[in-house]
Amino acid sequence: MDNPASQLGRTYLALSESRSWLMLHELAAEIRKRFDRLDSEAAISARLRDLRRHHGVRVESRRRGGSAAHEYRLLHLARGKSQSDMLEALQ
């Protein structure tokens, strides 16, 4: 089950349902639009690290254009974890 009440859940849901690369401010805007919550870019960045390190989610990052700013997208879950396992962990 997904949990939009948690910052981690909102970050995961917004990124997993996006069909494009998102910068932190774009991800924050999507979270605000979908969940009516104001999560800071710093908090979202920390949740992206949590998804990578503690939940086996593959989040890819790259620089956008010639700038130093990064954009992110969700690739897939690590081997051995199903999407339902990931969503259950977000509760």
CSV table of N, CA and C in Angstrom, one decimal:
chain,number,residue,atom,x,y,z
A,1,MET,N,0.8,-1.2,0.0
A,1,MET,CA,0.0,0.0,0.0
A,1,MET,C,0.9,1.3,0.0
A,2,ASP,N,0.5,2.3,-0.8
A,2,ASP,CA,1.2,3.5,-0.7
A,2,ASP,C,0.7,4.4,0.4
A,3,ASN,N,1.6,5.2,0.9
A,3,ASN,CA,1.3,6.1,2.0
A,3,ASN,C,1.6,7.5,1.7
A,4,PRO,N,0.7,8.3,1.1
A,4,PRO,CA,1.0,9.7,0.8
A,4,PRO,C,1.1,10.6,2.1
A,5,ALA,N,0.8,10.0,3.2
A,5,ALA,CA,0.9,10.7,4.5
A,5,ALA,C,2.3,10.9,4.9
A,6,SER,N,3.2,10.0,4.4
A,6,SER,CA,4.6,10.1,4.7
A,6,SER,C,5.4,10.9,3.6
A,7,GLN,N,6.4,11.6,4.0
A,7,GLN,CA,7.3,12.3,3.0
A,7,GLN,C,7.9,11.3,2.0
A,8,LEU,N,8.4,10.2,2.6
A,8,LEU,CA,9.0,9.1,1.7
A,8,LEU,C,8.0,8.6,0.7
A,9,GLY,N,6.7,8.3,1.2
A,9,GLY,CA,5.7,7.8,0.3
A,9,GLY,C,5.3,8.8,-0.8
A,10,ARG,N,5.2,10.1,-0.4
A,10,ARG,CA,4.9,11.1,-1.4
A,10,ARG,C,6.0,11.3,-2.5
A,11,THR,N,7.2,11.2,-2.0
A,11,THR,CA,8.3,11.3,-3.0
A,11,THR,C,8.3,10.2,-3.9
A,12,TYR,N,8.2,9.0,-3.4
A,12,TYR,CA,8.2,7.8,-4.2
A,12,TYR,C,7.0,7.8,-5.2
A,13,LEU,N,5.8,8.1,-4.7
A,13,LEU,CA,4.7,8.1,-5.6
A,13,LEU,C,4.8,9.1,-6.7
A,14,ALA,N,5.2,10.3,-6.4
A,14,ALA,CA,5.3,11.4,-7.4
A,14,ALA,C,6.4,11.0,-8.4
A,15,LEU,N,7.5,10.5,-8.0
A,15,LEU,CA,8.6,10.1,-8.9
A,15,LEU,C,8.2,8.9,-9.7
A,16,SER,N,7.6,7.9,-9.1
A,16,SER,CA,7.3,6.6,-9.8
A,16,SER,C,6.2,6.8,-10.9
A,17,GLU,N,5.3,7.8,-10.7
A,17,GLU,CA,4.3,8.0,-11.7
A,17,GLU,C,4.6,9.1,-12.7
A,18,SER,N,5.8,9.6,-12.6
A,18,SER,CA,6.2,10.6,-13.6
A,18,SER,C,6.8,9.9,-14.9
A,19,ARG,N,6.5,10.5,-16.0
A,19,ARG,CA,7.0,9.9,-17.3
A,19,ARG,C,8.2,10.7,-17.8
A,20,SER,N,8.7,11.6,-17.0
A,20,SER,CA,9.8,12.4,-17.4
A,20,SER,C,10.8,12.6,-16.3
A,21,TRP,N,12.0,13.2,-16.6
A,21,TRP,CA,13.0,13.5,-15.6
A,21,TRP,C,12.4,14.7,-14.9
A,22,LEU,N,12.7,14.8,-13.5
A,22,LEU,CA,12.2,15.9,-12.7
A,22,LEU,C,13.4,16.5,-11.9
A,23,MET,N,13.4,17.8,-11.9
A,23,MET,CA,14.4,18.4,-11.0
A,23,MET,C,13.7,18.5,-9.6
A,24,LEU,N,14.5,18.8,-8.6
A,24,LEU,CA,13.9,18.8,-7.2
A,24,LEU,C,12.8,19.8,-7.1
A,25,HIS,N,12.9,21.0,-7.7
A,25,HIS,CA,11.8,22.0,-7.6
A,25,HIS,C,10.5,21.5,-8.3
A,26,GLU,N,10.7,20.7,-9.4
A,26,GLU,CA,9.6,20.2,-10.2
A,26,GLU,C,8.9,19.0,-9.4
A,27,LEU,N,9.7,18.2,-8.7
A,27,LEU,CA,9.2,17.2,-7.9
A,27,LEU,C,8.5,17.8,-6.7
A,28,ALA,N,9.0,18.8,-6.1
A,28,ALA,CA,8.3,19.5,-5.0
A,28,ALA,C,6.9,20.1,-5.5
A,29,ALA,N,6.9,20.6,-6.7
A,29,ALA,CA,5.7,21.2,-7.2
A,29,ALA,C,4.6,20.1,-7.5
A,30,GLU,N,5.1,18.9,-8.0
A,30,GLU,CA,4.2,17.8,-8.2
A,30,GLU,C,3.6,17.3,-6.9
A,31,ILE,N,4.5,17.2,-5.9
A,31,ILE,CA,4.0,16.7,-4.6
A,31,ILE,C,3.0,17.7,-4.0
A,32,ARG,N,3.2,19.0,-4.2
A,32,ARG,CA,2.3,20.0,-3.7
A,32,ARG,C,0.9,19.9,-4.5
A,33,LYS,N,1.0,19.7,-5.8
A,33,LYS,CA,-0.2,19.6,-6.6
A,33,LYS,C,-1.0,18.4,-6.3
A,34,ARG,N,-0.3,17.2,-6.1
A,34,ARG,CA,-1.0,16.0,-5.9
A,34,ARG,C,-1.5,15.7,-4.5
A,35,PHE,N,-0.6,16.2,-3.5
A,35,PHE,CA,-0.9,15.8,-2.1
A,35,PHE,C,-1.2,17.0,-1.2
A,36,ASP,N,-1.1,18.2,-1.8
A,36,ASP,CA,-1.3,19.5,-1.0
A,36,ASP,C,-0.4,19.5,0.2
A,37,ARG,N,0.9,19.2,0.0
A,37,ARG,CA,1.9,19.2,1.0
A,37,ARG,C,3.1,20.0,0.5
A,38,LEU,N,3.7,20.7,1.4
A,38,LEU,CA,4.9,21.5,1.0
A,38,LEU,C,6.1,20.8,1.5
A,39,ASP,N,6.7,20.0,0.8
A,39,ASP,CA,8.0,19.3,1.1
A,39,ASP,C,9.1,20.1,0.5
A,40,SER,N,10.1,20.4,1.3
A,40,SER,CA,11.3,21.2,0.8
A,40,SER,C,12.1,20.4,-0.1
A,41,GLU,N,12.9,21.1,-1.0
A,41,GLU,CA,13.8,20.4,-1.9
A,41,GLU,C,14.8,19.6,-1.1
A,42,ALA,N,15.3,20.2,0.0
A,42,ALA,CA,16.3,19.5,0.8
A,42,ALA,C,15.7,18.2,1.4
A,43,ALA,N,14.5,18.2,1.8
A,43,ALA,CA,13.8,17.0,2.4
A,43,ALA,C,13.6,16.0,1.3
A,44,ILE,N,13.2,16.4,0.1
A,44,ILE,CA,13.0,15.5,-1.0
A,44,ILE,C,14.3,14.9,-1.4
A,45,SER,N,15.4,15.6,-1.5
A,45,SER,CA,16.7,15.1,-1.8
A,45,SER,C,17.1,14.0,-0.8
A,46,ALA,N,16.8,14.2,0.5
A,46,ALA,CA,17.1,13.3,1.5
A,46,ALA,C,16.2,12.0,1.4
A,47,ARG,N,15.0,12.2,1.0
A,47,ARG,CA,14.1,11.0,0.8
A,47,ARG,C,14.6,10.2,-0.5
A,48,LEU,N,15.1,10.9,-1.5
A,48,LEU,CA,15.6,10.2,-2.6
A,48,LEU,C,16.8,9.3,-2.2
A,49,ARG,N,17.7,9.9,-1.3
A,49,ARG,CA,18.8,9.1,-0.8
A,49,ARG,C,18.3,7.9,0.0
A,50,ASP,N,17.2,8.1,0.8
A,50,ASP,CA,16.6,7.0,1.6
A,50,ASP,C,16.1,5.9,0.7
A,51,LEU,N,15.4,6.3,-0.4
A,51,LEU,CA,14.9,5.3,-1.3
A,51,LEU,C,16.0,4.5,-1.9
A,52,ARG,N,17.1,5.1,-2.3
A,52,ARG,CA,18.3,4.4,-2.8
A,52,ARG,C,18.9,3.5,-1.8
A,53,ARG,N,19.3,4.0,-0.7
A,53,ARG,CA,20.1,3.3,0.3
A,53,ARG,C,19.3,2.3,1.1
A,54,HIS,N,18.1,2.6,1.5
A,54,HIS,CA,17.4,1.8,2.5
A,54,HIS,C,16.2,1.0,1.9
A,55,HIS,N,15.8,1.3,0.7
A,55,HIS,CA,14.6,0.6,0.2
A,55,HIS,C,14.9,0.0,-1.2
A,56,GLY,N,16.1,0.0,-1.7
A,56,GLY,CA,16.4,-0.7,-2.9
A,56,GLY,C,15.8,-0.2,-4.2
A,57,VAL,N,15.4,1.1,-4.1
A,57,VAL,CA,14.9,1.7,-5.3
A,57,VAL,C,16.0,2.4,-6.1
A,58,ARG,N,15.9,2.2,-7.4
A,58,ARG,CA,17.0,2.7,-8.3
A,58,ARG,C,16.5,4.1,-8.8
A,59,VAL,N,17.1,5.1,-8.3
A,59,VAL,CA,16.8,6.5,-8.8
A,59,VAL,C,18.1,7.0,-9.5
A,60,GLU,N,17.8,7.3,-10.8
A,60,GLU,CA,18.9,7.8,-11.7
A,60,GLU,C,18.9,9.3,-11.6
A,61,SER,N,20.1,9.9,-11.7
A,61,SER,CA,20.2,11.3,-11.7
A,61,SER,C,21.2,11.7,-12.9
A,62,ARG,N,21.0,12.9,-13.4
A,62,ARG,CA,21.9,13.4,-14.4
A,62,ARG,C,21.8,14.9,-14.4
A,63,ARG,N,22.8,15.5,-15.0
A,63,ARG,CA,22.7,17.0,-15.1
A,63,ARG,C,21.8,17.4,-16.2
A,64,ARG,N,21.0,18.5,-16.0
A,64,ARG,CA,20.1,18.9,-17.0
A,64,ARG,C,20.9,20.0,-17.8
A,65,GLY,N,21.0,19.7,-19.1
A,65,GLY,CA,21.6,20.6,-20.0
A,65,GLY,C,23.1,20.9,-19.6
A,66,GLY,N,23.5,22.1,-19.7
A,66,GLY,CA,24.9,22.5,-19.4
A,66,GLY,C,25.0,23.0,-17.9
A,67,SER,N,23.9,22.9,-17.2
A,67,SER,CA,23.9,23.5,-15.8
A,67,SER,C,24.4,22.4,-14.8
A,68,ALA,N,24.6,22.9,-13.6
A,68,ALA,CA,25.0,22.0,-12.5
A,68,ALA,C,23.8,21.4,-11.8
A,69,ALA,N,22.6,21.8,-12.2
A,69,ALA,CA,21.4,21.2,-11.6
A,69,ALA,C,21.2,19.8,-12.1
A,70,HIS,N,20.7,19.0,-11.2
A,70,HIS,CA,20.4,17.6,-11.5
A,70,HIS,C,18.9,17.3,-11.6
A,71,GLU,N,18.6,16.3,-12.4
A,71,GLU,CA,17.2,15.9,-12.6
A,71,GLU,C,17.2,14.4,-12.3
A,72,TYR,N,16.0,13.9,-11.9
A,72,TYR,CA,15.9,12.5,-11.4
A,72,TYR,C,14.8,11.8,-12.1
A,73,ARG,N,14.9,10.4,-12.1
A,73,ARG,CA,13.8,9.6,-12.5
A,73,ARG,C,14.0,8.2,-11.8
A,74,LEU,N,12.9,7.5,-11.7
A,74,LEU,CA,12.9,6.2,-11.1
A,74,LEU,C,13.1,5.2,-12.1
A,75,LEU,N,14.1,4.3,-11.9
A,75,LEU,CA,14.4,3.3,-12.9
A,75,LEU,C,13.6,2.0,-12.7
A,76,HIS,N,13.9,1.3,-11.6
A,76,HIS,CA,13.2,0.1,-11.2
A,76,HIS,C,13.6,-0.3,-9.9
A,77,LEU,N,12.9,-1.3,-9.3
A,77,LEU,CA,13.3,-1.8,-8.0
A,77,LEU,C,14.4,-2.8,-8.1
A,78,ALA,N,15.2,-2.9,-7.0
A,78,ALA,CA,16.3,-3.8,-6.9
A,78,ALA,C,15.7,-5.2,-7.0
A,79,ARG,N,16.6,-6.1,-7.5
A,79,ARG,CA,16.2,-7.5,-7.5
A,79,ARG,C,15.7,-8.1,-6.2
A,80,GLY,N,14.7,-8.9,-6.2
A,80,GLY,CA,14.2,-9.5,-5.0
A,80,GLY,C,13.1,-8.7,-4.3
A,81,LYS,N,12.9,-7.5,-4.8
A,81,LYS,CA,11.8,-6.7,-4.2
A,81,LYS,C,10.7,-6.5,-5.3
A,82,SER,N,9.5,-6.7,-4.9
A,82,SER,CA,8.4,-6.4,-5.8
A,82,SER,C,7.9,-5.0,-5.5
A,83,GLN,N,7.1,-4.4,-6.3
A,83,GLN,CA,6.5,-3.1,-6.1
A,83,GLN,C,5.7,-3.1,-4.9
A,84,SER,N,4.9,-4.2,-4.6
A,84,SER,CA,4.0,-4.3,-3.5
A,84,SER,C,4.9,-4.3,-2.2
A,85,ASP,N,6.1,-4.9,-2.2
A,85,ASP,CA,7.0,-4.9,-1.1
A,85,ASP,C,7.4,-3.5,-0.8
A,86,MET,N,7.8,-2.8,-1.8
A,86,MET,CA,8.2,-1.4,-1.7
A,86,MET,C,7.1,-0.5,-1.1
A,87,LEU,N,5.9,-0.6,-1.6
A,87,LEU,CA,4.8,0.2,-1.2
A,87,LEU,C,4.4,-0.2,0.3
A,88,GLU,N,4.5,-1.4,0.6
A,88,GLU,CA,4.3,-1.8,2.0
A,88,GLU,C,5.3,-1.2,3.0
A,89,ALA,N,6.5,-1.1,2.5
A,89,ALA,CA,7.6,-0.5,3.4
A,89,ALA,C,7.4,1.0,3.6
A,90,LEU,N,6.7,1.6,2.7
A,90,LEU,CA,6.4,3.1,2.8
A,90,LEU,C,5.4,3.4,3.8
A,91,GLN,N,4.6,2.4,4.3
A,91,GLN,CA,3.5,2.7,5.3
A,91,GLN,C,4.1,3.2,6.6
